[in-house]
CSV table of C-alpha atoms and ligand atoms in Angstrom, one decimal:
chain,number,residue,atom,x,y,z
A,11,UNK,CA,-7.1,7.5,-20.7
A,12,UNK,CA,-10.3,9.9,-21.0
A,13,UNK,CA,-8.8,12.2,-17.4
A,14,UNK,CA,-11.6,13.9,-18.0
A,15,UNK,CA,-14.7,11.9,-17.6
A,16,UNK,CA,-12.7,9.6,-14.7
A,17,UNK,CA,-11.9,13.2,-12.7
A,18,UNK,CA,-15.9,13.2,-13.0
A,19,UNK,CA,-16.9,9.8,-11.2
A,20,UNK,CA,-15.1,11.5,-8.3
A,21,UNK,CA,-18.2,13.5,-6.6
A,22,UNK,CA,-15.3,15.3,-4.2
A,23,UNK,CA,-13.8,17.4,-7.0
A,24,UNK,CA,-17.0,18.7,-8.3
A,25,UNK,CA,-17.2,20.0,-4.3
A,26,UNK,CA,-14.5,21.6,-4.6
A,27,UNK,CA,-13.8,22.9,-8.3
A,28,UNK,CA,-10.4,23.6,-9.2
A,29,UNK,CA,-8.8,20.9,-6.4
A,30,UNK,CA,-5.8,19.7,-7.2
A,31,UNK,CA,-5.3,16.2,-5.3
A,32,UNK,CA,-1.8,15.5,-5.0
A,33,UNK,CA,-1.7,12.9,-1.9
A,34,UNK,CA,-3.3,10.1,-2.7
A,35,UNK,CA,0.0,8.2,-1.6
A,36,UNK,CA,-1.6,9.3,1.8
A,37,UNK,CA,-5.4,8.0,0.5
A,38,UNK,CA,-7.3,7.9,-3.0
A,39,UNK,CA,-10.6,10.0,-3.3
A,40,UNK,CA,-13.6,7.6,-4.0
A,41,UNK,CA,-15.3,7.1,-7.2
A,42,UNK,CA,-19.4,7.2,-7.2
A,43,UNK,CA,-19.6,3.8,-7.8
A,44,UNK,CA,-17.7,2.8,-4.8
A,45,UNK,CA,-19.4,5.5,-2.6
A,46,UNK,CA,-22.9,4.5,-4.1
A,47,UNK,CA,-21.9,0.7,-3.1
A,48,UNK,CA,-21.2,1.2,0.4
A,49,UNK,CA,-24.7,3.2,0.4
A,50,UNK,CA,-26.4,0.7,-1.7
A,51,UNK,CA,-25.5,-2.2,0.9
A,52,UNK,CA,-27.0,-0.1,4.0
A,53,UNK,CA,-30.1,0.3,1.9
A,54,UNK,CA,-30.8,-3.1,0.2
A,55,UNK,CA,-29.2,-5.8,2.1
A,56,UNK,CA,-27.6,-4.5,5.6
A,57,UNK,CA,-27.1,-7.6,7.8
A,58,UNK,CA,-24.5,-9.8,9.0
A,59,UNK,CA,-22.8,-12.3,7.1
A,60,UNK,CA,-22.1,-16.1,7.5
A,61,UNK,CA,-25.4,-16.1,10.4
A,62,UNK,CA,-28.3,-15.3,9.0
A,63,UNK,CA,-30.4,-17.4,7.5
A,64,UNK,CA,-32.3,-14.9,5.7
A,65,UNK,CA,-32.1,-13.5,2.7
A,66,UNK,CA,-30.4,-10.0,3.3
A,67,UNK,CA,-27.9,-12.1,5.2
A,68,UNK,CA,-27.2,-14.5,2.5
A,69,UNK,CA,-27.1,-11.8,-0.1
A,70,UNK,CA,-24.9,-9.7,2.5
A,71,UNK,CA,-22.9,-12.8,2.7
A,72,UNK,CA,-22.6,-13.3,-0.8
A,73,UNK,CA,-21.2,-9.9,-1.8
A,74,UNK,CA,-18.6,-10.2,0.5
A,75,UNK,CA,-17.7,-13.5,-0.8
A,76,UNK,CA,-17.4,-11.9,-4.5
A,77,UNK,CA,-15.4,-9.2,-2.7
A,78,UNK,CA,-12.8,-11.2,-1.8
A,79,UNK,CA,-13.2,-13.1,-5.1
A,80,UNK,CA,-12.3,-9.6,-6.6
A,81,UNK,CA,-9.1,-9.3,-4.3
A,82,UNK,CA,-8.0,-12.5,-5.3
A,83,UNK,CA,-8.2,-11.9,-9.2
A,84,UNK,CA,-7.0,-8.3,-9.0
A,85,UNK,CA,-3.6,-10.3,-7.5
A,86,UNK,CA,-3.7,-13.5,-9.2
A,87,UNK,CA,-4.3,-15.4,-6.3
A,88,UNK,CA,-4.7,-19.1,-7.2
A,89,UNK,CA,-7.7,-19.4,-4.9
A,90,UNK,CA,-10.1,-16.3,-3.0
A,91,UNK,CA,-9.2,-18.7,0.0
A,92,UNK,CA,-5.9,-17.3,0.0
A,93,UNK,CA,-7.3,-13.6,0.9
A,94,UNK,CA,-7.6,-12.2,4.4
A,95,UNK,CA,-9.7,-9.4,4.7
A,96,UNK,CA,-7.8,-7.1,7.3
A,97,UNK,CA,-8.2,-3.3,8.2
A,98,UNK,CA,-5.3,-2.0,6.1
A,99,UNK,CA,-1.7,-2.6,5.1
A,100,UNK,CA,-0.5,-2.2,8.8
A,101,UNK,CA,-2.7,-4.4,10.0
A,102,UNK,CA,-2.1,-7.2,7.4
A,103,UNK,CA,2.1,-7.2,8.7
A,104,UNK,CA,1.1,-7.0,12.3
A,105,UNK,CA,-1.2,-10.4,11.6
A,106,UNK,CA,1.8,-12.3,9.9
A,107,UNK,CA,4.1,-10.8,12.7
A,108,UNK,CA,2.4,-12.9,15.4
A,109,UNK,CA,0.8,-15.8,13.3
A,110,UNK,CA,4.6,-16.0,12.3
A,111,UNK,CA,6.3,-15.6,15.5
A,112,UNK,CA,4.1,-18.1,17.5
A,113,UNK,CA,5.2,-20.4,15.4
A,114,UNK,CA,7.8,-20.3,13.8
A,115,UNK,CA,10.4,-17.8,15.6
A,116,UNK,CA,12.7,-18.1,18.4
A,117,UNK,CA,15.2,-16.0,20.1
A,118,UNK,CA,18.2,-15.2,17.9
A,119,UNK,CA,16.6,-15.2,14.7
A,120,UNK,CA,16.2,-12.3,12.2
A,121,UNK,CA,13.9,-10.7,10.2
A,122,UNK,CA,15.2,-8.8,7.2
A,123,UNK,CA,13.3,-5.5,6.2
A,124,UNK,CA,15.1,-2.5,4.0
A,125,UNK,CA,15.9,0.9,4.9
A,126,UNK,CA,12.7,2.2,2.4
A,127,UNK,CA,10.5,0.4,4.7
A,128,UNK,CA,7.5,2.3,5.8
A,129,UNK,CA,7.1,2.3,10.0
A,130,UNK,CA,4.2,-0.3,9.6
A,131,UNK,CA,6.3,-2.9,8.3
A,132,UNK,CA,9.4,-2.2,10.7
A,133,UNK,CA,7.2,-1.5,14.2
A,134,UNK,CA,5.8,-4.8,14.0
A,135,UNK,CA,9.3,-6.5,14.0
A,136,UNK,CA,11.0,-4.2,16.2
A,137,UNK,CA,7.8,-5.2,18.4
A,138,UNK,CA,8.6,-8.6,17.9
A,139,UNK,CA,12.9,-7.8,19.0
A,140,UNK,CA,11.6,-6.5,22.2
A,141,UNK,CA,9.3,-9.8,23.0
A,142,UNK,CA,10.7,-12.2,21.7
A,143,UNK,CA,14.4,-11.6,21.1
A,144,UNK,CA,14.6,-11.9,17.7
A,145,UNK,CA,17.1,-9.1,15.9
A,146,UNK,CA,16.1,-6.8,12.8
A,147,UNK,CA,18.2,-6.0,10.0
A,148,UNK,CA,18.0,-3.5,6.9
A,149,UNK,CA,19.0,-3.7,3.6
A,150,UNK,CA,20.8,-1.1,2.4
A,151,UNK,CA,19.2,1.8,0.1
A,152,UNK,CA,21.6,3.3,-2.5
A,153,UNK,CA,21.8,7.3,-3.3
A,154,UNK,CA,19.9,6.9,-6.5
A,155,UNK,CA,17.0,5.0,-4.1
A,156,UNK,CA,17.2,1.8,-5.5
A,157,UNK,CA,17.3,-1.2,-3.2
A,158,UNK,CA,20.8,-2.2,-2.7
A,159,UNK,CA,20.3,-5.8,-4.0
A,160,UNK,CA,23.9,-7.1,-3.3
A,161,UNK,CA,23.5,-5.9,0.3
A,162,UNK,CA,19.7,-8.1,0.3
A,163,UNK,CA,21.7,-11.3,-0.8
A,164,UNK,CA,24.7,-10.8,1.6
A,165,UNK,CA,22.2,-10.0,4.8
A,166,UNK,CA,20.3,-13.1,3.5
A,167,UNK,CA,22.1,-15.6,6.5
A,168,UNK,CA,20.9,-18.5,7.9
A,169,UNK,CA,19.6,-17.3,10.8
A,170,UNK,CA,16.7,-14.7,8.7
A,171,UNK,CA,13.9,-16.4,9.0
A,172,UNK,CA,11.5,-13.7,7.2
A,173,UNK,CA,12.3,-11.2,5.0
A,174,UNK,CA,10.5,-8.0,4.5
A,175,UNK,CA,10.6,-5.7,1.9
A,176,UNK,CA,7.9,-3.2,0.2
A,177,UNK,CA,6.9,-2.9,-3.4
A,178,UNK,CA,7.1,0.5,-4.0
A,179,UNK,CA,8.2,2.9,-1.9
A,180,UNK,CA,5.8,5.5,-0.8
A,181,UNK,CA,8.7,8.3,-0.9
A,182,UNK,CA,11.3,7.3,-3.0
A,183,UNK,CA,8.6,5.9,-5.5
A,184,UNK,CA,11.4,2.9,-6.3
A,185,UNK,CA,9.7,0.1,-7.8
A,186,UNK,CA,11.7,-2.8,-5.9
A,187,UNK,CA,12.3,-6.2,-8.4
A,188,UNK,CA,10.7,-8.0,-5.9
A,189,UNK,CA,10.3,-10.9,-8.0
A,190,UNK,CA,14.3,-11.5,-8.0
A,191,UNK,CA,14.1,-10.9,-4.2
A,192,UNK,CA,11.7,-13.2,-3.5
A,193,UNK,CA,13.5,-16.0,-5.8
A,194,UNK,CA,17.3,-15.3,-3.8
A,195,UNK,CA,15.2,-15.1,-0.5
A,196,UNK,CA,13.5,-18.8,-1.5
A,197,UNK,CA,16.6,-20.0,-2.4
A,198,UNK,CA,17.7,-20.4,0.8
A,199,UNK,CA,14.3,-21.2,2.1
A,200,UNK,CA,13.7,-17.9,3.3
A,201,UNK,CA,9.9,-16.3,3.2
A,202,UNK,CA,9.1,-13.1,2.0
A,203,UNK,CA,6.3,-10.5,3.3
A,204,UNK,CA,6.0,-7.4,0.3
A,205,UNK,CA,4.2,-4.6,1.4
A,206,UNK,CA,2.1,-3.6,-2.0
A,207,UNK,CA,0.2,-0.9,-0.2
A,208,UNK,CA,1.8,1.4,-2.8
A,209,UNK,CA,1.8,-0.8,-5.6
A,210,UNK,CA,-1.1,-2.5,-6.7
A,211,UNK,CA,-3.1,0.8,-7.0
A,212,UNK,CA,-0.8,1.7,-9.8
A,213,UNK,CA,0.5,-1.6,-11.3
A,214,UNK,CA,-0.2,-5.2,-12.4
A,215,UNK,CA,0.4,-7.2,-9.3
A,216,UNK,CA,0.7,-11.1,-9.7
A,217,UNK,CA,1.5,-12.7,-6.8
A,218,UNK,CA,1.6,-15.8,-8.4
A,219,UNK,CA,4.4,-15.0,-10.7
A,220,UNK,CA,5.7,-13.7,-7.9
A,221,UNK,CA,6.2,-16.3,-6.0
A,222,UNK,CA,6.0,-14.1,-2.4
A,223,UNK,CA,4.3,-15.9,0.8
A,224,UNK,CA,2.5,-12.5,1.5
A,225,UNK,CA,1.1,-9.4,-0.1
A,226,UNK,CA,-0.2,-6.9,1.6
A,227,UNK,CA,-2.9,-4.3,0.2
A,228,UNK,CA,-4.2,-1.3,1.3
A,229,UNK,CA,-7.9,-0.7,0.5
A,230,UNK,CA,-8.2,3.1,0.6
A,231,UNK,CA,-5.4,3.9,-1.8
A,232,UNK,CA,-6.9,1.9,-4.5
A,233,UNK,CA,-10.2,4.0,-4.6
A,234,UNK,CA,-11.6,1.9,-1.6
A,235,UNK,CA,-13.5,3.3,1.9
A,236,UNK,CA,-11.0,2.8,4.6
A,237,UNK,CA,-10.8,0.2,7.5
A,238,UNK,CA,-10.4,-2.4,4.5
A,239,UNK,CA,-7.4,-4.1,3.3
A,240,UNK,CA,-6.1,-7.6,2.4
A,241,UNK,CA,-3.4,-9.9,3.3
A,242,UNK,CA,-2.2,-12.7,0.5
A,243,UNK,CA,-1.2,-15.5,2.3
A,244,UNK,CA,0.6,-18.7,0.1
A,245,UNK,CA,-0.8,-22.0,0.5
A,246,UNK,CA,1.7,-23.5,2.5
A,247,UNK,CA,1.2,-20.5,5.1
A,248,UNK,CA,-2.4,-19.8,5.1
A,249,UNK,CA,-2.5,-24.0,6.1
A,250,UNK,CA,0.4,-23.8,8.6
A,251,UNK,CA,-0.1,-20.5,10.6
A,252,UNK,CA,-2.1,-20.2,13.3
A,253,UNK,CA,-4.9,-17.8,14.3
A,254,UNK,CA,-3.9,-14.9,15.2
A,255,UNK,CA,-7.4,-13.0,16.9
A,256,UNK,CA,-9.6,-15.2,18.6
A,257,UNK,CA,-13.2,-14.9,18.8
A,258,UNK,CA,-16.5,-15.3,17.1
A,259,UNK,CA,-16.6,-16.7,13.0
A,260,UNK,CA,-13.0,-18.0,12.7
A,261,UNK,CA,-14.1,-20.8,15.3
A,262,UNK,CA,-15.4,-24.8,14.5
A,263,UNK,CA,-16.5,-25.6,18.0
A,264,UNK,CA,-15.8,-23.7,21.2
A,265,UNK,CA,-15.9,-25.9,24.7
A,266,UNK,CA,-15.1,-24.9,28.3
A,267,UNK,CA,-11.7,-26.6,27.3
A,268,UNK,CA,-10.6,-25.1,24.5
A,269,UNK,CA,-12.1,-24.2,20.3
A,270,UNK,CA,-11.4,-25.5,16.5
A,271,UNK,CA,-11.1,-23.2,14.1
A,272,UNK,CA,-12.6,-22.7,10.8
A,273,UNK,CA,-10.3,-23.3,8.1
A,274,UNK,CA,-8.7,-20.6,6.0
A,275,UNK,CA,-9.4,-17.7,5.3
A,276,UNK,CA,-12.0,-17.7,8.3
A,277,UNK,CA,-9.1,-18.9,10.7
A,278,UNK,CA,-7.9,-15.2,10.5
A,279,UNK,CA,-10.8,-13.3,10.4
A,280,UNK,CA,-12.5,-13.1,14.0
A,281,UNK,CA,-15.3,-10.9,14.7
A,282,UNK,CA,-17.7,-9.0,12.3
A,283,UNK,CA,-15.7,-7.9,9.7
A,284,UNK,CA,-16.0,-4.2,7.2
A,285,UNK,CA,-18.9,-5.6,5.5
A,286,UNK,CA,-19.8,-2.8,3.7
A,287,UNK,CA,-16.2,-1.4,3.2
A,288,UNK,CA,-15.1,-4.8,1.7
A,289,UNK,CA,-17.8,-4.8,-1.0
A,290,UNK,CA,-16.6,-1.1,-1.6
A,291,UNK,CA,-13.1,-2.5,-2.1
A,292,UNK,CA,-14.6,-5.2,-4.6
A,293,UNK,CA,-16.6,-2.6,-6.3
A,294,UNK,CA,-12.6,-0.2,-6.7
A,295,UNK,CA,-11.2,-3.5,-8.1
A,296,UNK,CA,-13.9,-3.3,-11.0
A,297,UNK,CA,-13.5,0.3,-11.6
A,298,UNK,CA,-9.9,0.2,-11.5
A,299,UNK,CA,-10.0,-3.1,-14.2
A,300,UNK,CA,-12.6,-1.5,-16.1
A,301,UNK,CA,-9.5,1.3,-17.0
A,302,UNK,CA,-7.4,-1.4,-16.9
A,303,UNK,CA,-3.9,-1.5,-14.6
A,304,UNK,CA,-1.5,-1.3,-17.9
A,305,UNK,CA,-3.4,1.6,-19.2
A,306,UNK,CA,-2.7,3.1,-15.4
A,307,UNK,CA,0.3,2.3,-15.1
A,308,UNK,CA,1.2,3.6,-18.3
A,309,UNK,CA,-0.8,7.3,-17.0
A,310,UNK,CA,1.3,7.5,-14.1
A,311,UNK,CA,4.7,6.9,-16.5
A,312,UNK,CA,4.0,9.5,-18.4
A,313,UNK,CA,2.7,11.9,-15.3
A,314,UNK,CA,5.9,11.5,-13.3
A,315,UNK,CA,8.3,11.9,-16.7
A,316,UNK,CA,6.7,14.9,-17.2
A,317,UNK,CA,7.0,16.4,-13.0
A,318,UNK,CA,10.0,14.9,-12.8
A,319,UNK,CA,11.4,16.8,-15.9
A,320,UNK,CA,10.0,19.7,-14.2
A,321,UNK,CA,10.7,19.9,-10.8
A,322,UNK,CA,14.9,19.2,-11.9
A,323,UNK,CA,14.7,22.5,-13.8
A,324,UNK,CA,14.1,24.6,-10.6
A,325,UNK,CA,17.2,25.8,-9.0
A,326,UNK,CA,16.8,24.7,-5.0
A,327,UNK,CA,14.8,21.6,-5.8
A,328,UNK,CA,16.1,18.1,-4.4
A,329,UNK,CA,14.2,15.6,-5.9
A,330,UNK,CA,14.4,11.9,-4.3
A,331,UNK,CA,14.6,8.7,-5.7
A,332,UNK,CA,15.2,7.2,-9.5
A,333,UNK,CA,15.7,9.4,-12.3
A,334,UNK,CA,14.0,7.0,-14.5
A,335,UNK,CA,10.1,7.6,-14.2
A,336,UNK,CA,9.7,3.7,-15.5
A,337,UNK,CA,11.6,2.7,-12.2
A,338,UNK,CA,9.1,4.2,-9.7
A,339,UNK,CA,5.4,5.1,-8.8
A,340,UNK,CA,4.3,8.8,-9.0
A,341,UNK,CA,4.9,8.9,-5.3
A,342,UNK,CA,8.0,12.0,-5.5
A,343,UNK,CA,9.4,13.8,-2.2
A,344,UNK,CA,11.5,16.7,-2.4
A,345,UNK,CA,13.2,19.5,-0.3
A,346,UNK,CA,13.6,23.4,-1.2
A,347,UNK,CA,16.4,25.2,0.1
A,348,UNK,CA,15.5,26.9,2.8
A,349,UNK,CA,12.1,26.3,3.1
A,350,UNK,CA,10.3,23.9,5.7
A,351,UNK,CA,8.2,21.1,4.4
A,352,UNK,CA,5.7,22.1,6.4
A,353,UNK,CA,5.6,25.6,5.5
A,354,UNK,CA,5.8,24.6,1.3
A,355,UNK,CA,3.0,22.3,2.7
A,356,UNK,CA,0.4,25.4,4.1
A,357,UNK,CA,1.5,27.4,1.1
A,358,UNK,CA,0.5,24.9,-1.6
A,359,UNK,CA,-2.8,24.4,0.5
A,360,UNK,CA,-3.3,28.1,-0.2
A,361,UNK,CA,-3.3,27.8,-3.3
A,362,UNK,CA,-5.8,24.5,-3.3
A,363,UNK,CA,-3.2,21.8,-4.0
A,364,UNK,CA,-3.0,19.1,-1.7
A,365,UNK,CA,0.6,17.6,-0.9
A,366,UNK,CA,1.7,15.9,2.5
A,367,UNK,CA,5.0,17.3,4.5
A,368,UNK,CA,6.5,15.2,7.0
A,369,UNK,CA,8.7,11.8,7.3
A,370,UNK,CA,5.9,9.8,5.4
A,371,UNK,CA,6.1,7.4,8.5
A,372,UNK,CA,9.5,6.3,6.7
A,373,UNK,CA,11.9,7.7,9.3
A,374,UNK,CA,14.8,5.6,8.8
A,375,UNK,CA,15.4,6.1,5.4
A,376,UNK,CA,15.1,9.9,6.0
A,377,UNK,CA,17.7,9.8,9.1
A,378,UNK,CA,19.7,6.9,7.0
A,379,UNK,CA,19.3,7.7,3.3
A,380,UNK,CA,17.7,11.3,2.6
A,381,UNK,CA,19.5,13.2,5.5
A,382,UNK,CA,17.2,15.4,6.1
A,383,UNK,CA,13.9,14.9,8.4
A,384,UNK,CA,11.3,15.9,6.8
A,385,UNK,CA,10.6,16.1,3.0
A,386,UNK,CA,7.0,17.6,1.1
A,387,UNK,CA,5.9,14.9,-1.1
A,388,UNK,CA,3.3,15.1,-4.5
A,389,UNK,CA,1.7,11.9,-5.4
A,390,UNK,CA,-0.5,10.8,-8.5
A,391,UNK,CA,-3.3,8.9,-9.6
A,392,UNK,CA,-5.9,7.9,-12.0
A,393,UNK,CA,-7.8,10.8,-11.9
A,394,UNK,CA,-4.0,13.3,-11.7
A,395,UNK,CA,-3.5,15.2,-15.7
A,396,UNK,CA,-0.7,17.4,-16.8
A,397,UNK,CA,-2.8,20.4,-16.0
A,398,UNK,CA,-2.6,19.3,-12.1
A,399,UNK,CA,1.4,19.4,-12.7
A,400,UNK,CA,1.6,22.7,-14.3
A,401,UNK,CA,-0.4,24.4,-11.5
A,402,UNK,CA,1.6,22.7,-8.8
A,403,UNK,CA,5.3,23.7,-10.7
A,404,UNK,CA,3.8,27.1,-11.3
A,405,UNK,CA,2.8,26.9,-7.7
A,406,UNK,CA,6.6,26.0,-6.5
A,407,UNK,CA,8.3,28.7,-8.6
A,408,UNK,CA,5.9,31.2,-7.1
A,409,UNK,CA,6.6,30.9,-3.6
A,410,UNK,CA,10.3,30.2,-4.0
A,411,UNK,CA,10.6,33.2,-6.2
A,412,UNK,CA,8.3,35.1,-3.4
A,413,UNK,CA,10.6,33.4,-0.7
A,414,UNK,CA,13.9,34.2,-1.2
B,515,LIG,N1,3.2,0.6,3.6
B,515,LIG,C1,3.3,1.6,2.8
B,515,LIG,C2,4.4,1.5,1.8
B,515,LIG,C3,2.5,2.8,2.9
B,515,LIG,O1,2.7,3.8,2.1
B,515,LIG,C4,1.5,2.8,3.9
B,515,LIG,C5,0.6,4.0,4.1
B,515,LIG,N2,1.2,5.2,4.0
B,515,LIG,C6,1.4,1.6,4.7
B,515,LIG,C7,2.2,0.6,4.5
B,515,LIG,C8,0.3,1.6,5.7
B,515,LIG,O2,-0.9,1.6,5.2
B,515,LIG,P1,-2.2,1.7,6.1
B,515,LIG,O3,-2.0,3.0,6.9
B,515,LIG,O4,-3.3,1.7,5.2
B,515,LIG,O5,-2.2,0.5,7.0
């Protein structure tokens, strides 16, 4: 992969020379061509879609239709019908949460999510505990970070009506096999929800092969503006769930008594949607393609093999989750002896390297698994080289040398 000239397409680090982007776990920076698409709707073709009839609007309407056309590809969807243009990730569970549980759940039942879940796909169940009566269980995470997948089959009982588990984890950087998850969980009928938001920026995803009932994406870690994401619903759901936001463009007919709605996808997209945001999101999907997922994939390997390697040399480091650099994302949270995440946090910034400190909105697995609350955390993408690395281990060794 030419680092070079992709570092280039991003306007934001010839703003500031010499940045060195480590949190795009948190959000990607934004090629030109996605930034120039957002503009170039405003300029040539701002209207509503699905209204209109005019031409802006049926040109507006017809980039957002290839949009989703994109998402769909990008995931092997069998049909762009099967995408549902949401806000983000979060958003994406919180819509299955309720389409799901004014269906389909009753008092009693259980929804399975895992211990390396992040808060957006364990608040909307918890919500769901409190209002409905349902019960949430976790699957257990082992000490290497790997999903405990004995513990997933055993908490697999008939009364778990949903499970929920995330593709990669956004500390741990565990690739889960979701694929053998999804075919124990469907073996006993049982749905499953993965939360891709930090896996289909960096790998192949095929739902398809997968055989999930819904993937959820996050647009503005895969090089996309934010307030744009997408949920994959299955055929069987997107068919059998019900609305979950009522209002204008997911309806048939409205009366004093009552509405139709649209069929799917419209069904679950009330209201104008991110127009602009979800062409910016089809226009990430080419760029991304255009390098190619493998070839990414394969860049982020070889990234995290090399920081893994050497971040274990230095004497105070913890580093979380699998040894093996072909087992996770380039998502890596650590902990230094006696220094605050926070603190590591302000002193890398000083030096013009951006990492994240905190829980990662993943505070069970700190309180359950990592044992610690808070943990800095360096994450990598397309546009990441080795140089990036060396600064930030050079960086490390400095201020613990300077610090103890
Ligand atoms: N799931 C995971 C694994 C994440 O890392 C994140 C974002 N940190 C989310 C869900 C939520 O994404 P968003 O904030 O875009 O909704």
């Amino acid at each position: 992969m030419n680092i070079k000239g992709i570092k280039n397409d991003f306007p934001i680090f010839r703003e500031h020379p010499g940045l060195v982007y480590l949190d795009s776990a948190a959000t990607s920076q934004k090629p030109k061509a996605v930034i120039d698409a957002v503009a170039n709707h405003y300029r040539t073709r701002n209207a509503n879609i699905h209204r209109g009839i005019y031409k802006i609007s049926e040109e507006a309407t017809a980039a957002y239709d290839a949009a989703r056309d994109a998402v769909a590809k990008f995931i092997n969807a069998p049909s762009s019908r099967n995408i549902i243009f949401v806000r983000n990730a979060t958003e994406g569970i919180n819509l299955v949460a309720h389409a799901f549980a004014r269906s389909r759940l009753k008092k009693g039942d259980v929804i399975l999510a895992t211990l390396m879940e992040h808060h957006a796909n364990i608040v909307p169940w918890h919500m769901l505990a409190k209002d409905r009566g349902i019960k949430v269980a976790f699957t257990n995470v082992t000490l290497e970070g790997y999903l405990d997948e004995e513990d997933f089959k055993k908490k697999l009982t008939s009364n778990v009506k949903l499970a929920a588990c995330t593709h990669a984890s956004n500390v741990l950087g565990t690739i889960n096999p979701v694929k053998r998850l999804v075919a124990y969980a469907n073996k006993k009928g049982i749905p499953v929800l993965v939360d891709g938001a930090q896996a289909a920026p960096h790998l192949p995803v095929d739902v398809h092969d997968m055989g999930c009932d819904f993937y959820v994406l996050s647009g503005h870690k895969m090089l996309a503006p934010s307030g744009i994401g997408a949920l994959y619903m299955s055929d069987e759901m997107i068919d059998a769930l019900p609305p979950f936001m009522g209002g204008g463009d997911m309806i048939e007919a409205v009366t004093t008594e009552g509405f139709t709605y649209q069929p799917a996808p419209l069904k679950f997209e009330a209201g104008t949607p991110a127009i602009e945001a979800a062409i910016g999101f089809g226009e990430a999907i080419v760029y991304l393609q255009k390098i190619g997922m493998k070839a990414i994939r394969k860049h982020e390997i070889e990234l995290t093999k090399y920081a893994l390697h050497q971040m274990r040399k230095i004497r105070g480091v913890t580093v979380y989750g699998p040894k093996k650099a072909e087992d996770r994302t380039g998502a890596i949270a650590f902990s230094v002896d006696g220094i605050h995440p926070h603190d590591l946090a302000s002193l890398f910034d000083a030096e013009n390297i951006c990492v994240r400190a905190g829980n990662h909105c993943t505070m069970p697995l700190h309180e359950n698994v990592l044992g610690v609350n808070a943990t800095t955390r360096m994450s990598f993408y397309i546009y990441n080289d080795m140089q990036d690395i060396d600064k930030a281990i050079r960086v490390l060794n400095n201020i613990i040398r300077t610090l103890k």
